[in-house]
XYZ file of C-alpha atoms in Angstrom:
337
model
C 44.335 1.802 -8.580
C 44.886 0.715 -12.175
C 45.746 2.950 -15.099
C 42.210 3.104 -16.484
C 40.786 3.697 -12.994
C 43.113 6.667 -12.603
C 42.215 8.039 -16.053
C 38.497 7.641 -15.372
C 38.591 9.277 -11.954
C 40.971 12.122 -12.716
C 40.055 12.923 -16.315
C 36.919 11.251 -17.709
C 34.592 11.801 -14.734
C 35.399 15.519 -14.260
C 35.294 16.112 -18.031
C 31.906 14.389 -18.280
C 30.503 16.688 -15.599
C 31.815 19.707 -17.432
C 30.435 18.532 -20.773
C 26.941 17.752 -19.460
C 26.840 20.632 -16.950
C 26.363 18.482 -13.876
C 28.333 17.822 -10.682
C 28.339 14.055 -10.089
C 32.068 13.694 -9.488
C 32.243 16.754 -7.231
C 29.435 15.338 -5.109
C 31.012 11.885 -5.082
C 34.156 13.365 -3.520
C 31.960 15.037 -0.897
C 30.147 11.758 -0.156
C 33.433 9.892 0.170
C 34.238 12.247 3.065
C 30.762 12.537 4.612
C 30.380 8.750 4.899
C 32.756 8.967 7.875
C 30.780 11.663 9.716
C 29.384 10.912 13.144
C 25.652 11.151 13.838
C 25.815 14.744 15.067
C 27.578 15.950 11.906
C 25.050 14.175 9.716
C 22.057 15.598 11.606
C 23.480 19.115 11.430
C 23.843 18.747 7.673
C 20.311 17.355 7.276
C 18.859 20.160 9.411
C 20.568 22.827 7.318
C 19.331 21.379 4.031
C 15.860 20.750 5.474
C 15.435 24.416 6.403
C 16.433 25.420 2.883
C 14.057 23.040 1.079
C 11.110 23.925 3.343
C 11.565 27.652 2.757
C 11.974 27.102 -0.959
C 8.887 24.877 -1.230
C 6.727 27.317 0.737
C 7.903 30.317 -1.242
C 7.934 28.835 -4.739
C 5.403 26.000 -4.955
C 1.670 26.764 -4.631
C 0.791 23.241 -3.455
C 3.035 23.439 -0.389
C 2.140 27.012 0.465
C -1.585 26.158 0.376
C -1.088 22.906 2.303
C 1.008 24.451 5.068
C -1.226 27.511 5.400
C -4.205 25.197 5.804
C -2.412 23.457 8.681
C -1.177 26.713 10.211
C 2.475 25.900 9.496
C 5.130 28.492 8.654
C 8.637 27.713 7.355
C 10.203 28.903 10.628
C 8.317 26.124 12.418
C 10.572 23.541 10.763
C 14.127 23.841 12.061
C 15.252 20.237 12.632
C 14.493 16.682 11.557
C 12.356 16.254 14.690
C 10.067 19.055 13.467
C 9.073 17.037 10.404
C 6.271 15.399 12.381
C 4.484 18.770 12.313
C 4.048 18.408 8.551
C 1.346 16.328 6.847
C 2.384 13.250 4.871
C 1.750 13.539 1.135
C 0.894 10.881 -1.459
C 1.532 10.124 -5.143
C -1.480 12.193 -6.230
C 0.055 15.208 -4.480
C 3.362 14.760 -6.300
C 1.427 14.644 -9.574
C -0.231 17.933 -8.618
C 3.143 19.517 -7.843
C 4.596 18.201 -11.104
C 1.698 19.702 -13.062
C 2.301 23.072 -11.404
C 5.925 22.969 -12.536
C 5.325 22.018 -16.188
C 5.659 25.575 -17.471
C 9.065 26.149 -15.929
C 11.853 26.591 -18.465
C 14.614 24.895 -16.498
C 17.230 22.287 -17.170
C 15.817 19.225 -15.469
C 15.994 15.445 -15.668
C 12.962 13.238 -16.144
C 12.257 10.744 -13.387
C 9.832 7.848 -13.223
C 9.075 5.343 -10.493
C 9.108 1.610 -11.202
C 5.365 1.314 -10.655
C 5.831 -1.735 -8.398
C 3.236 -0.353 -5.983
C 0.866 1.053 -8.622
C 0.894 3.341 -11.664
C 4.408 4.691 -12.409
C 4.947 8.208 -11.107
C 6.458 10.708 -13.553
C 8.217 13.821 -12.284
C 11.351 15.892 -12.859
C 14.595 16.287 -10.919
C 16.815 19.316 -10.765
C 20.293 18.695 -12.138
C 21.731 19.166 -8.653
C 19.421 16.460 -7.294
C 20.252 14.149 -10.198
C 23.976 14.651 -9.651
C 23.772 13.999 -5.909
C 21.559 10.935 -6.302
C 23.821 9.471 -8.989
C 26.912 10.136 -6.865
C 25.257 8.341 -3.938
C 24.672 5.366 -6.224
C 28.328 5.282 -7.240
C 29.341 5.428 -3.575
C 27.062 2.455 -2.928
C 28.917 0.546 -5.623
C 32.216 1.501 -4.030
C 31.033 -0.237 -0.850
C 31.116 -3.504 -2.806
C 34.648 -2.821 -4.046
C 33.932 -1.014 -7.315
C 36.198 1.769 -8.576
C 35.489 4.172 -11.427
C 36.956 2.580 -14.540
C 36.269 -1.051 -13.559
C 34.493 -3.125 -16.196
C 30.845 -3.817 -15.408
C 27.722 -5.076 -17.104
C 24.119 -3.927 -16.780
C 21.509 -6.542 -17.620
C 18.047 -5.156 -18.286
C 14.701 -6.010 -19.846
C 14.485 -2.442 -21.152
C 16.180 -1.506 -24.416
C 18.814 1.223 -24.546
C 18.556 3.439 -27.599
C 19.930 6.864 -26.643
C 23.195 7.774 -28.356
C 24.527 9.684 -25.342
C 23.824 6.755 -23.027
C 25.617 4.375 -25.384
C 28.599 6.725 -25.559
C 28.697 6.964 -21.762
C 28.618 3.165 -21.529
C 31.617 2.962 -23.837
C 33.650 5.546 -21.921
C 32.747 4.057 -18.528
C 33.592 0.491 -19.595
C 29.986 -0.568 -19.141
C 28.362 -3.222 -21.308
C 24.566 -2.906 -21.498
C 22.678 -6.124 -22.226
C 19.029 -6.023 -23.252
C 17.235 -9.292 -22.497
C 14.382 -9.486 -24.966
C 12.858 -12.533 -23.290
C 13.441 -14.762 -20.281
C 14.334 -17.947 -22.124
C 17.250 -20.251 -22.877
C 18.162 -18.562 -26.160
C 18.590 -15.197 -24.457
C 20.487 -16.763 -21.574
C 22.840 -18.491 -24.005
C 23.554 -15.110 -25.586
C 24.081 -13.549 -22.155
C 26.434 -16.342 -21.085
C 28.536 -15.903 -24.220
C 28.653 -12.114 -23.809
C 29.830 -12.368 -20.205
C 32.524 -14.828 -21.236
C 33.801 -12.506 -23.953
C 33.537 -9.204 -22.080
C 34.704 -10.468 -18.677
C 33.088 -7.847 -16.404
C 34.245 -7.353 -12.823
C 30.723 -6.459 -11.665
C 27.137 -7.201 -12.695
C 23.972 -5.183 -12.115
C 20.545 -6.710 -12.655
C 17.088 -7.182 -11.189
C 16.983 -10.323 -9.004
C 14.264 -12.133 -10.986
C 15.992 -12.458 -14.398
C 19.283 -13.167 -12.638
C 17.615 -15.987 -10.677
C 16.354 -17.635 -13.881
C 19.781 -17.145 -15.470
C 21.319 -18.931 -12.468
C 18.894 -21.816 -12.999
C 19.959 -21.932 -16.649
C 23.627 -22.161 -15.615
C 22.800 -24.894 -13.114
C 20.738 -26.918 -15.609
C 23.455 -26.769 -18.258
C 26.387 -27.157 -15.854
C 27.979 -23.912 -17.062
C 30.574 -21.824 -15.252
C 31.178 -18.098 -15.723
C 34.539 -16.338 -15.530
C 35.346 -14.738 -12.170
C 33.081 -11.873 -11.105
C 33.966 -9.749 -8.069
C 30.437 -8.821 -6.993
C 26.830 -8.471 -8.124
C 24.504 -5.539 -7.471
C 20.798 -6.389 -7.476
C 18.073 -3.778 -7.376
C 14.437 -3.252 -8.335
C 12.300 -6.129 -7.085
C 12.778 -8.088 -3.863
C 15.792 -10.354 -3.485
C 14.479 -13.426 -1.647
C 16.904 -15.624 0.345
C 16.502 -18.639 -1.944
C 17.197 -16.473 -4.999
C 20.290 -14.962 -3.356
C 21.629 -18.412 -2.489
C 21.216 -19.803 -6.005
C 22.591 -16.716 -7.772
C 25.650 -16.509 -5.522
C 26.292 -20.238 -5.931
C 25.948 -20.380 -9.713
C 27.642 -17.051 -10.501
C 30.234 -17.596 -7.759
C 30.051 -13.982 -6.576
C 28.593 -12.148 -3.550
C 25.434 -10.056 -3.939
C 25.170 -6.508 -2.601
C 21.495 -5.685 -2.835
C 20.204 -2.125 -3.215
C 16.931 -0.291 -2.731
C 15.740 3.075 -3.977
C 12.479 4.927 -4.442
C 11.296 8.207 -5.914
C 12.358 11.139 -3.767
C 14.349 8.920 -1.441
C 17.886 8.054 -0.499
C 19.536 5.092 -2.207
C 20.253 2.181 0.133
C 23.059 -0.339 -0.349
C 24.382 -3.334 1.515
C 28.015 -2.885 2.525
C 28.372 -6.669 2.642
C 26.119 -9.557 1.584
C 23.261 -9.937 4.051
C 24.044 -6.716 5.946
C 21.443 -4.010 6.679
C 20.860 -1.402 3.969
C 22.761 1.835 4.561
C 21.137 4.913 3.082
C 22.507 8.109 1.581
C 21.253 10.290 4.430
C 23.022 13.253 2.863
C 20.437 13.070 0.071
C 17.172 12.475 1.932
C 15.675 12.121 5.402
C 14.096 8.720 5.937
C 11.308 8.123 8.422
C 9.719 4.744 9.106
C 6.126 5.221 10.299
C 3.481 2.905 11.723
C -0.207 2.975 10.748
C -0.862 5.698 13.322
C 1.783 8.018 11.914
C 4.333 7.374 14.679
C 7.977 6.602 14.059
C 8.740 2.941 14.692
C 11.498 1.565 16.911
C 14.472 -0.506 15.790
C 13.368 -3.935 14.624
C 9.834 -2.822 13.773
C 8.133 -2.599 10.382
C 6.610 0.551 8.958
C 5.966 2.689 5.891
C 8.971 4.480 4.462
C 8.328 8.241 4.360
C 11.004 10.325 2.648
C 12.000 13.976 2.429
C 14.210 14.784 -0.539
C 16.725 17.445 0.512
C 17.890 18.287 -3.006
C 15.144 18.269 -5.623
C 13.851 21.807 -6.017
C 12.113 20.956 -9.279
C 9.492 18.660 -7.697
C 10.195 18.519 -3.950
C 9.211 15.348 -2.092
C 8.541 16.480 1.487
C 7.253 13.781 3.837
C 6.257 11.626 0.891
C 4.698 8.218 1.589
C 6.544 5.815 -0.711
C 4.084 2.989 0.103
C 7.071 0.715 0.684
C 7.213 -1.265 3.929
C 10.646 -1.640 5.547
C 12.154 -2.838 8.804
C 14.153 -0.288 10.760
C 17.568 -1.679 11.626
C 19.386 -1.009 14.892
C 20.308 2.537 15.864
C 23.989 1.622 15.660
C 23.793 0.855 11.952
C 21.865 4.069 11.191
C 20.042 2.395 8.339
C 16.747 1.026 7.119
C 16.452 -2.578 5.988
C 14.221 -3.328 3.038
C 11.749 -6.171 3.414
C 8.582 -5.928 1.334
C 7.163 -3.358 -1.119
């Protein structure tokens, strides 16, 4: 571990949590231990958190109390992950109803919004505890590709970054944020020059703009400085795009997948299945008849957020279609949205 890595982990990260009244680093340390749990330990943890979120939702949120009463369900009926099948699956419109019921709450919460890849973007709020846990799970996913707090990295986005606090965090965390105004050669020339000057160890970007950037590098016979790994997220990473990006940027891709109310999923190595943060959410993969699929089969991803008490997602249909990987890998593999 380098000097700046040590400073970031032992001073900057804990101080940032204290300053912004969150617990990202504390939860990261927990996740670094829990990633080695066996299946029984993980299930016990999920069951404990599930009981808590069900009782909270029934007692505090009118939508869930009305829904469960209508189906004759009481909180004590849900004790384990297997009991989730007793609960109805909810949709985006239901989350909007829940969010509207929570608008008058005077709590410290974080705004969330879905990408809108499967329809109109969904706006909701996250409790600070949920935000901290979800963010920590994302950092752990980066660690699976070799990243350490304090390493230089670059985020490439088609969305501008204007918040002062975000820009300050970027500076402290050695992150360079690049806003691509357009997908064209002029912007790619600027990006190429910035990467050369900054020399990041890691890149994060949606696959599509990165694919066109790789084509730009290929067309102009340009070579970037060494990059350790690339994290792609957002839209689908197709095999031909992965091959070209890895070839032209000379770095392996660790793809990621996330959705509102769900665990974050990361590849531990290029081409591997996607391993989810099961400490954050329970993931079910369901067929059209509402039955859980077997390993190797496709189905809808249904998620139960174990942390967000602001707008709980309990058996929420994400509308994403995934392929369930083998039982041994304990993961879900993303295929199509």
